[in-house]
Coordinates of C-alpha atoms and ligand atoms in Angstrom, one line a residue:
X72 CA 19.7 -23.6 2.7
X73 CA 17.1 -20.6 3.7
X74 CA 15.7 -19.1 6.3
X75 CA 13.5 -16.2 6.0
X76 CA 12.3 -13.4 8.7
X77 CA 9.4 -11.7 7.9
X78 CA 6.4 -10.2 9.3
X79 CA 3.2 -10.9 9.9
X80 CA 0.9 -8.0 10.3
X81 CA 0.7 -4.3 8.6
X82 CA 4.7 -4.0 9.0
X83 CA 7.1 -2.5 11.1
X84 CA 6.7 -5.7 13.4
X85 CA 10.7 -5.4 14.3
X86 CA 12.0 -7.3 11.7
X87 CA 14.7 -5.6 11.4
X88 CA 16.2 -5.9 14.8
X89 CA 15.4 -9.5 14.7
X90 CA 17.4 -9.9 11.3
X91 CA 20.4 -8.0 13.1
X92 CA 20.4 -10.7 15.9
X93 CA 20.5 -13.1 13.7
X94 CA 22.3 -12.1 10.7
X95 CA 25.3 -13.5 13.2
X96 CA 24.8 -17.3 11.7
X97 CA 24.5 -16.7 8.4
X98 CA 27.0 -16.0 5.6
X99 CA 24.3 -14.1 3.5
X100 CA 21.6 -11.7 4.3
X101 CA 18.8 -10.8 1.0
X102 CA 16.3 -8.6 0.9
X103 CA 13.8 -10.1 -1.8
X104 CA 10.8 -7.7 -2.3
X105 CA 10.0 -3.8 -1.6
X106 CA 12.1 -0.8 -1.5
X107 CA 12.3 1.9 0.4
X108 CA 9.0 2.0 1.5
X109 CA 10.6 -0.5 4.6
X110 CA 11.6 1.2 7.7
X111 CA 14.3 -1.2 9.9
X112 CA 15.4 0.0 12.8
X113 CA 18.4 -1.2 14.6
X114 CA 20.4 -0.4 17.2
X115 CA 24.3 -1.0 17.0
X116 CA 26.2 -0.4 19.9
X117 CA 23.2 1.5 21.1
X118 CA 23.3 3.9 18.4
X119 CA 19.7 4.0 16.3
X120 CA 19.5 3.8 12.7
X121 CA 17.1 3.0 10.1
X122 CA 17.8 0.9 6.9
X123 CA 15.2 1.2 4.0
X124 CA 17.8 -0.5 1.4
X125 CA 20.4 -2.2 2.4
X126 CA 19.6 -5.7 4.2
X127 CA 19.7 -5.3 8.3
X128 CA 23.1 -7.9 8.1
X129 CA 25.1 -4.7 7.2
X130 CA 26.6 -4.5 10.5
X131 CA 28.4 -7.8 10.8
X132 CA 31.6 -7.8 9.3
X133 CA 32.6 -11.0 6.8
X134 CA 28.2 -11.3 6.2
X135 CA 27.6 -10.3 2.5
X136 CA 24.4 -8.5 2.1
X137 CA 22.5 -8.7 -1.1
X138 CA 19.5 -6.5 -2.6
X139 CA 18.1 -9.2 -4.7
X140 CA 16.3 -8.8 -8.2
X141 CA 12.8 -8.4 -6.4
X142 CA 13.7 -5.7 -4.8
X143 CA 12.8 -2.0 -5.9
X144 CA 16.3 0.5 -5.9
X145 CA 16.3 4.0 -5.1
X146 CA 19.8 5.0 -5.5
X147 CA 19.5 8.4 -4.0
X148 CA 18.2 6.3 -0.9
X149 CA 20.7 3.9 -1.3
X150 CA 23.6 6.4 -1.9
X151 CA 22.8 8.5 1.7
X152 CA 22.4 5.3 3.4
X153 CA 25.7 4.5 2.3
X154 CA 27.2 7.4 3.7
X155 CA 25.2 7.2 7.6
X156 CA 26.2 3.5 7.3
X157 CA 30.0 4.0 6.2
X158 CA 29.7 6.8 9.4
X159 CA 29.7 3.8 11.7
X160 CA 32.4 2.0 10.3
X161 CA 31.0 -0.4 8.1
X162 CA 32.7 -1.2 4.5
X163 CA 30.0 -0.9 2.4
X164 CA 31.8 -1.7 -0.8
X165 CA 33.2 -4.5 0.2
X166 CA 29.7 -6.2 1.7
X167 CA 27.0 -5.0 0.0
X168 CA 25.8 -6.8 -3.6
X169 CA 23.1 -5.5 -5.5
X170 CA 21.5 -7.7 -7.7
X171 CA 21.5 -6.6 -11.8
X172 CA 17.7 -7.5 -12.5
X173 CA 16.4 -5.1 -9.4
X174 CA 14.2 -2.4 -11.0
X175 CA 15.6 1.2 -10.8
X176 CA 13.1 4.0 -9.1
X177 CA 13.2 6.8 -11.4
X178 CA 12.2 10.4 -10.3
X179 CA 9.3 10.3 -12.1
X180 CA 8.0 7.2 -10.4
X181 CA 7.8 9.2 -7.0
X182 CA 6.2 12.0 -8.9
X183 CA 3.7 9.2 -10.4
X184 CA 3.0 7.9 -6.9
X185 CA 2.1 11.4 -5.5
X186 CA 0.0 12.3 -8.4
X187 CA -1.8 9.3 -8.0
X188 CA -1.9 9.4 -4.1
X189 CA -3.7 12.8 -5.2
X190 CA -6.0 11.7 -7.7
X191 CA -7.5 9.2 -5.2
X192 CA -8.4 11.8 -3.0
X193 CA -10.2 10.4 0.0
X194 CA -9.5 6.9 -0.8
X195 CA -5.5 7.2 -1.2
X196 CA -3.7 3.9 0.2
X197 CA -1.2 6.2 2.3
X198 CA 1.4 5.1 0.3
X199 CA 4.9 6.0 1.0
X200 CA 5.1 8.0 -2.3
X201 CA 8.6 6.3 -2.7
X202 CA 7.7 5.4 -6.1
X203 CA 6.9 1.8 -5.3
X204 CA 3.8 1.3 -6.8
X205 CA 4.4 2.9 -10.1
X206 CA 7.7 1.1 -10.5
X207 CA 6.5 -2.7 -10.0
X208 CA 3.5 -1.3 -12.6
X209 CA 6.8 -0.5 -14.7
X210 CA 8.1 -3.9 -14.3
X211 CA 5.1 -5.8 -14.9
X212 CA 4.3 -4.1 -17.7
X213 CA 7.5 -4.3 -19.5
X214 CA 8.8 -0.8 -19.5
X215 CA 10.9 -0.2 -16.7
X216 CA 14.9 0.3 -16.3
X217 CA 16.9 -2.3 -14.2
X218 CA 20.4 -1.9 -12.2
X219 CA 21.9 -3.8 -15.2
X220 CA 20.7 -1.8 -17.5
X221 CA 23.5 1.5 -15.7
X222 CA 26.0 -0.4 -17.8
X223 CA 24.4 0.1 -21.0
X224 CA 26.1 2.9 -23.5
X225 CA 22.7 4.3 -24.2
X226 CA 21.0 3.9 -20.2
X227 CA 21.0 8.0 -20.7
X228 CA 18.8 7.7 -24.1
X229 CA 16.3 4.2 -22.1
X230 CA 16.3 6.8 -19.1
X231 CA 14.4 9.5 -21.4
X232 CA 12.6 7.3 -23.3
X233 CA 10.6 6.4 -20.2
X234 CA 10.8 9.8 -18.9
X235 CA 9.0 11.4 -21.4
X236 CA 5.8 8.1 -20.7
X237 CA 6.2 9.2 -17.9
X238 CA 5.4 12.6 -18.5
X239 CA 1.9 12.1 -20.3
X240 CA 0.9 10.6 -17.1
X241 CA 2.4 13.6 -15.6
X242 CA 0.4 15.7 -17.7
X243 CA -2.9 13.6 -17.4
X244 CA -2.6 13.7 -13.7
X245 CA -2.3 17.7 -14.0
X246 CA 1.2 17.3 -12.0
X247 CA 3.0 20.5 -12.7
X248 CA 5.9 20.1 -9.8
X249 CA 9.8 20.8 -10.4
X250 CA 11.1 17.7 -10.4
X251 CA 14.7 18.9 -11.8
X252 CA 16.5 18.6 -8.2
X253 CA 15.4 14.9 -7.8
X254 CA 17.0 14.5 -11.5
X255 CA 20.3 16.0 -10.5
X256 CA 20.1 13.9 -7.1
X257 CA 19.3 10.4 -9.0
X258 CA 22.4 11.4 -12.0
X259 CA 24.5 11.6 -8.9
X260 CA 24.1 8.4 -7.4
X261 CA 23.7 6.3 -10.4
X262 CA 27.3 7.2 -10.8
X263 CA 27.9 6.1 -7.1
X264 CA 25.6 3.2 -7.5
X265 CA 27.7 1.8 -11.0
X266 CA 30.8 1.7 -8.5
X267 CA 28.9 -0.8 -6.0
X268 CA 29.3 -4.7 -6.5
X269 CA 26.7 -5.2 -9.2
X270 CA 26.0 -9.1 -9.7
X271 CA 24.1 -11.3 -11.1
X272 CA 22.1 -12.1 -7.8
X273 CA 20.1 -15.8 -8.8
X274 CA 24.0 -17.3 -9.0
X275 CA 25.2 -15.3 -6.6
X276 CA 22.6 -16.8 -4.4
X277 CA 22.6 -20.2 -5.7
X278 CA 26.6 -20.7 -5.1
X279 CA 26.3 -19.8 -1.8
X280 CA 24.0 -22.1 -1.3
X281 CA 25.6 -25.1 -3.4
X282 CA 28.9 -24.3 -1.1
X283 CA 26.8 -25.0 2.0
X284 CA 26.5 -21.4 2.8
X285 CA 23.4 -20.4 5.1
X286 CA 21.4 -17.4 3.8
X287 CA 18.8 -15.2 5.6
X288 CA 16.2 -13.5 3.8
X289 CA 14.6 -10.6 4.6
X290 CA 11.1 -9.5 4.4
X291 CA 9.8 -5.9 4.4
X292 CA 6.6 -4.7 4.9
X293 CA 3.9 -7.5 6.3
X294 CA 1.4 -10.1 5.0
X295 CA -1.4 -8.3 5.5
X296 CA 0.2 -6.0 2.9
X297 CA 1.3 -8.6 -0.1
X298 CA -0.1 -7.3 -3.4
X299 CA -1.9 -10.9 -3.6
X300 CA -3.1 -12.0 -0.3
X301 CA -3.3 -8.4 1.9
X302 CA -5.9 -5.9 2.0
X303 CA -6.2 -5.0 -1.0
X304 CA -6.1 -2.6 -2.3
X305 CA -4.3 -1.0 1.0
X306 CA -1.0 -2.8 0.2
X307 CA 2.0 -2.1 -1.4
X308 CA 3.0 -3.4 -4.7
X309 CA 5.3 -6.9 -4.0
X310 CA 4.2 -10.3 -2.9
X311 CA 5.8 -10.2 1.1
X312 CA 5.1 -13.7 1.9
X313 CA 7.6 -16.6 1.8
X314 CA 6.2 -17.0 -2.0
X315 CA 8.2 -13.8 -2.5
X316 CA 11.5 -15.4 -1.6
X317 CA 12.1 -17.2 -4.7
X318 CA 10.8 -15.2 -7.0
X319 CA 12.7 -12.2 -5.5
X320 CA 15.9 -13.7 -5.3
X321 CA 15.7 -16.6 -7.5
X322 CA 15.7 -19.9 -5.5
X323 CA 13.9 -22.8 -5.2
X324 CA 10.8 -23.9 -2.9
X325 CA 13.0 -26.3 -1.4
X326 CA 15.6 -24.4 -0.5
X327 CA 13.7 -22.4 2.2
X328 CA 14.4 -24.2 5.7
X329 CA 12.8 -22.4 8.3
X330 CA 10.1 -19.9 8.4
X331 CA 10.5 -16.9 11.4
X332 CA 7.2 -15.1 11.5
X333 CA 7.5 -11.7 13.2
X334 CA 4.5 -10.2 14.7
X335 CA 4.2 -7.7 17.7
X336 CA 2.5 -8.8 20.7
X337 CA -0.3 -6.3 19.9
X338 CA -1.1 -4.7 16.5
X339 CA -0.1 -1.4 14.0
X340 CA -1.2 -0.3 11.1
X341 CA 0.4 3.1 9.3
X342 CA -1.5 4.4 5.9
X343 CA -5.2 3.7 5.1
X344 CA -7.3 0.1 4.9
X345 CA -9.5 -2.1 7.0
X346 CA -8.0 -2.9 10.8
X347 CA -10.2 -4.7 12.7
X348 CA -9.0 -4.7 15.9
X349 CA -7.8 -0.8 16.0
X350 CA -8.3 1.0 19.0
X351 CA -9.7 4.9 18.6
X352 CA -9.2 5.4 22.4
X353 CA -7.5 6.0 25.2
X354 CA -6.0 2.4 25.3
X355 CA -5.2 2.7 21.3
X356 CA -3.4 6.2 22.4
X357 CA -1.6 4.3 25.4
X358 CA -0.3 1.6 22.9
X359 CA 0.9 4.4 20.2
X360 CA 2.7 6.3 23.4
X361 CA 4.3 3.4 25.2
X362 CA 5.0 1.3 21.8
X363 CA 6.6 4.8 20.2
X364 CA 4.3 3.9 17.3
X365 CA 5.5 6.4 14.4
X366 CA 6.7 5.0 11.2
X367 CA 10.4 4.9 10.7
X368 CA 10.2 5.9 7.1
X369 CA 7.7 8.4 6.9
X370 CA 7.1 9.8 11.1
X371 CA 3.2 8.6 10.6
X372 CA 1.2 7.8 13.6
X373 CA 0.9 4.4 13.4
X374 CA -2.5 3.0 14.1
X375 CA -2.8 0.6 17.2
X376 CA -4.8 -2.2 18.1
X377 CA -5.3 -5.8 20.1
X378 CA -3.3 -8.3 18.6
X379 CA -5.8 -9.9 15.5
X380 CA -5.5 -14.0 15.6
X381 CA -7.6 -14.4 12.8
X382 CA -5.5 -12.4 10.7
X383 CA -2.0 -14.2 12.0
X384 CA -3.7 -17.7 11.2
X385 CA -3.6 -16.1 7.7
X386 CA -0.4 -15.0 7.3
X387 CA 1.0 -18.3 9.2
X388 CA -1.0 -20.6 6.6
X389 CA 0.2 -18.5 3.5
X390 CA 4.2 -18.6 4.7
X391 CA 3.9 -21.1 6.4
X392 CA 4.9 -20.2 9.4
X393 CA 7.3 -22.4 11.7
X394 CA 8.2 -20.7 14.1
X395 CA 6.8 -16.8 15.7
X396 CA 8.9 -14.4 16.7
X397 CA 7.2 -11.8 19.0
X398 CA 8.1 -8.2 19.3
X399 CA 7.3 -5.6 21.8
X400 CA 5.8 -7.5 24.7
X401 CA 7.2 -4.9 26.7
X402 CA 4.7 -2.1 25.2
X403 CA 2.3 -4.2 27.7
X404 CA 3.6 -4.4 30.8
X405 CA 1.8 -1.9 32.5
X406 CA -1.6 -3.0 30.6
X407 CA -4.2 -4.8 33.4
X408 CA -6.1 -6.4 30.7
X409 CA -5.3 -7.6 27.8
X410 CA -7.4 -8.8 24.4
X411 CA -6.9 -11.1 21.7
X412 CA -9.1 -11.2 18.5
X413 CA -10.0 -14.7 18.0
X414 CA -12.7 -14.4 15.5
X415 CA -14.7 -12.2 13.4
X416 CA -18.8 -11.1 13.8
X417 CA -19.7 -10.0 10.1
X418 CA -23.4 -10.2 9.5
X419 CA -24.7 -11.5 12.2
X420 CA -22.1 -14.7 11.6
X421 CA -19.0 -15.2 13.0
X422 CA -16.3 -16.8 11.4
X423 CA -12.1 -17.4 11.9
X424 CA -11.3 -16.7 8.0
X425 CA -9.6 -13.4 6.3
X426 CA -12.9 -12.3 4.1
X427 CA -12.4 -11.4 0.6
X428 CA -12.8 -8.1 1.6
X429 CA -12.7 -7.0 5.4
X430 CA -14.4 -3.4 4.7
X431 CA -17.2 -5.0 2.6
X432 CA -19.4 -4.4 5.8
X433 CA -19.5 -3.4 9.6
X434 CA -17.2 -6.2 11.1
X435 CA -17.0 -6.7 14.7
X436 CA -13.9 -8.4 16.2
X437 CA -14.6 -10.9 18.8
X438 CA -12.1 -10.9 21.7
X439 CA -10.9 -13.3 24.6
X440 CA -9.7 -11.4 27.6
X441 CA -6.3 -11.9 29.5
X442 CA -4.8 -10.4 33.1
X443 CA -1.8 -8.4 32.3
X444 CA 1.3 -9.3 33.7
X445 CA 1.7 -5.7 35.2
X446 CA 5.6 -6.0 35.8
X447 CA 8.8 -4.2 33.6
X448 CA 9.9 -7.4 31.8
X449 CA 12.8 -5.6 29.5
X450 CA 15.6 -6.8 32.2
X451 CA 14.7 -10.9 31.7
X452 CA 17.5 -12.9 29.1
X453 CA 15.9 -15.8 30.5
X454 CA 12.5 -17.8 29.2
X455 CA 11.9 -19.0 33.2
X456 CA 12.1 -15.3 34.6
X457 CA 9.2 -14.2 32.6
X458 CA 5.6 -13.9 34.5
X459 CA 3.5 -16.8 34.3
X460 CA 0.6 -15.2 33.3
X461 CA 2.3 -13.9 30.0
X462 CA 2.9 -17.5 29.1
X463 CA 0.0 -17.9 29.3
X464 CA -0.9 -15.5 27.2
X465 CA 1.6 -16.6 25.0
X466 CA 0.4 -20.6 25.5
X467 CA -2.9 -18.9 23.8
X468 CA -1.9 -17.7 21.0
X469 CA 0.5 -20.9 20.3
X470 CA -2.7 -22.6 20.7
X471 CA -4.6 -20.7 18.0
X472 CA -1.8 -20.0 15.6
X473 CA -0.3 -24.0 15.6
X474 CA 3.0 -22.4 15.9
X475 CA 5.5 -22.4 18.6
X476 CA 6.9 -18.7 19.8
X477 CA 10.1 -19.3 19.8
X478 CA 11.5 -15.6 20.6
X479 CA 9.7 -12.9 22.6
X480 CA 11.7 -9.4 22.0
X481 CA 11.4 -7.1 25.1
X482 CA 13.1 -4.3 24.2
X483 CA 14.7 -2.4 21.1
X484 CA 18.2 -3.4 22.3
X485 CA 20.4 -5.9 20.1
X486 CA 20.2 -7.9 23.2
X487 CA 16.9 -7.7 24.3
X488 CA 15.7 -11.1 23.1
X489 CA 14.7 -14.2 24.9
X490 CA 14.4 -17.9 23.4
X491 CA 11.9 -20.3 24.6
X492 CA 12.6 -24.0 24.7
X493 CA 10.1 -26.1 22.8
Ligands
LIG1920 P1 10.5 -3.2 10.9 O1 10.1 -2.3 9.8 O2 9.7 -4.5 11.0 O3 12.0 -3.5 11.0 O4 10.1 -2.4 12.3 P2 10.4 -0.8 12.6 O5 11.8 -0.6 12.8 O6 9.7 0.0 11.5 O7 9.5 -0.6 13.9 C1 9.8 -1.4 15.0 C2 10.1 -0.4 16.2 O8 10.0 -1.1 17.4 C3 11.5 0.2 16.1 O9 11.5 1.5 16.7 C4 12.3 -0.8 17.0 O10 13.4 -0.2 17.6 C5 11.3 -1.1 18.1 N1 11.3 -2.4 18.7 C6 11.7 -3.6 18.1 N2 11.5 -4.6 19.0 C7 11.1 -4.1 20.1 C8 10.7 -4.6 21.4 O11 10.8 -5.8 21.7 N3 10.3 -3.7 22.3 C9 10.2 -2.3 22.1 N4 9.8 -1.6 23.1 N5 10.6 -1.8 20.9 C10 11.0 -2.7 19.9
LIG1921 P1 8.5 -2.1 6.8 O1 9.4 -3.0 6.0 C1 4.5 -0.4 7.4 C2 2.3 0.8 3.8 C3 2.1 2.2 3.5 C4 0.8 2.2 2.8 C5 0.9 0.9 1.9 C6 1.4 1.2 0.5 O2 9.2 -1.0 7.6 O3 7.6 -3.0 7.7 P2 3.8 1.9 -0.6 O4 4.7 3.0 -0.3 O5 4.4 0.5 -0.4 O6 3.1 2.0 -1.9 O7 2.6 2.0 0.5 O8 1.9 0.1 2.6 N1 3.7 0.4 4.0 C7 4.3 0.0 5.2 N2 3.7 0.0 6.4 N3 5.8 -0.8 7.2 C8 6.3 -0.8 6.0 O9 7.6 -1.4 5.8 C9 5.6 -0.3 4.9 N4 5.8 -0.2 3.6 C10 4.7 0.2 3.0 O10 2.0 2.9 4.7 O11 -0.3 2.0 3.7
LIG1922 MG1 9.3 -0.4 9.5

């Protein structure tokens, strides 16, 4: 049996404090899709760190933790993560897995990122430039190099052989940057990555299961960023929705139990694309300030913005959604109104459905207004204690989404999360 976490908006919705919390009831905890593009911050013991490869489980001792085969590596990433992780007393050899079908990040496909981030001038997604894109256009198109493929006597002469493709594009692109010191860096932790648990991840996955084992999978990035359903093409480069699951680790439909749909109680957005509901104000500046909204991978501003219903119906009806996890409710307790996006005005129409594209055309969010609760909530562990007028906010946006709220997060801490009886 699976559950999944993932989120619901642009991203950085705090799934990966909500996988920490739970990661406690499950034997196994997969990352299925991305790389490290993802940002997870969690705090253990009230120390902060950020995870952008290894599965937010890592910190519970006897839970194995599993980059599955939809999953893009960087070992240099992996290697240093490794290290700050091993810093705080965690056995990484002996809990970490990595699947052998995940697709290796090579040098060049960060250099292939930037120069294409370049080329696009004006109209650049934002990317990362962790080499994501370029190395799921490797994978689809049947060139690139997976972790299996270390083990192979001739990975050295595979490794150059896609180099030197590589390096027409280079060329093409006009990219004349030294890459040699990224060369040396990924050499180095190939070597270290070789010595990790490599396994074949879709049995690995599959036994657990058939042994009654309970796995968690973990989503990075958000909906409105899968490479099918998001804003394209401001996304990143791997289906994010629950679709992703089996294809990323290799289970069946079936198999997935219960569906936890992150999503803050307000909106961010970091890199370029449509946003709707973004706030270039005062308020938007509040949000950004209070929320600490910078990315956790790349320091970014992130953009903010009123929580966008329209878009969660979305992503709830692609997952399918059973159950919403909501982040950061804090970030608006000192807010005296509050607005929720409950439909679009395009064209003089208004309508409650994700357009094929949301820039085709001026697009004017409509909002419903709530009173703020205007009280610190961070100090309630208990559903009762908080205000009534944020469940009633909350009541709302159950309403519109079909979807209970089962958690509201209201704080970073490990602790900081309160469940509400349905
Ligand atoms: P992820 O990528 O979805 O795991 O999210 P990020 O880690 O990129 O960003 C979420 C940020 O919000 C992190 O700095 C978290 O520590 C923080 N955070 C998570 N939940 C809460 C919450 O309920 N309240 C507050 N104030 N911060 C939170
Ligand atoms: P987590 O898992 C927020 C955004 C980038 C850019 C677009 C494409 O922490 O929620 P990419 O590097 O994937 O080619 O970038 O996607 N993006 C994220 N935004 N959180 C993330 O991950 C993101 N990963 C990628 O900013 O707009
Ligand atoms: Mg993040």
């Amino acid at each position: 049996m699976v559950d999944v976490i993932l989120g619901l908006q642009w991203g950085d919705e705090g799934k990966g404090k909500i996988v920490d919390f739970f990661a406690k009831d499950y034997a196994v905890v997969a990352r299925f899709q991305g790389g490290p593009n993802a940002g997870h911050t969690l705090y253990v013991n009230g120390q902060k760190i950020v995870l952008h490869q290894i599965p937010s489980g890592i910190f519970h001792a006897g839970i194995q933790n599993l980059i599955g085969n939809g999953v893009v590596l960087d070992a240099v990433t992996l290697k240093k993560e490794c290290a700050a992780v091993a810093a705080l007393g965690v056995d990484v050899q002996k809990n970490l897995y990595i699947a052998q079908r995940a697709h290796l990040i090579l040098p060049t496909h960060r250099a292939l990122d930037k120069a294409a981030e370049l080329a696009k001038g004006e109209q650049k997604i934002g990317s990362t430039l962790k080499g994501i894109g370029p190395t799921y256009m490797d994978k689809t198109g049947r060139n690139g190099l997976r972790v299996g493929n270390l083990f192979d006597k001739d990975f050295t002469a595979q490794y150059q052989k896609l180099r030197a493709k590589h390096q027409q594009l280079l060329d093409n692109h006009g990219f004349t940057e030294d890459i040699s010191a990224w060369e040396n860096d990924f050499f180095e932790a190939i070597e270290f990555l070789r010595g990790l648990k490599v396994v074949n991840g879709e049995y690995f996955i599959n036994e657990a299961i058939a042994s009654g084992q309970k796995v968690l999978a973990e989503g990075a990035q958000g909906s409105m960023l899968d490479i099918d359903f998001g804003t394209f093409p401001f996304v990143t480069s791997s289906n994010t929705i629950s679709a992703g699951v089996c294809s990323g680790l290799g289970i069946a439909p079936q198999k997935i139990r219960e569906v936890y749909g992150v999503t803050k109680a307000y909106c961010t957005r970091v890199g370029g694309g449509p946003f709707p509901t973004e706030l270039n104000d005062e308020t938007g500046e509040t949000l950004r300030r209070i929320g600490s909204e910078f990315g956790a991978t790349t320091g970014r501003p992130r953009r903010c913005g009123w929580i966008d219903l329209v878009a969660l119906n979305y992503a709830c009806m692609l997952n399918g959604v059973t159950a919403l996890v909501m982040t950061k409710a804090d970030v608006l307790d000192t807010f005296a109104t509050l607005q929720a996006c409950t439909a679009y005005e395009y064209d003089g129409r208004q309508m409650n459905q994700m357009p094929f594209q949301l820039d085709a055309g001026p697009l004017k969010p409509i909002y419903q207004s709530f009173p703020g609760w205007e009280q610190p909530i961070t100090e309630f562990r208990q559903a009762a204690e908080l205000p009534p007028v944020m469940q009633s906010y909350i009541q709302f946006i159950e309403s519109c989404l079909g979807v209970p709220v089962r958690f509201v997060s209201n704080g970073p801490g490990r602790d900081q999360l309160i469940e509400r009886p349905v």
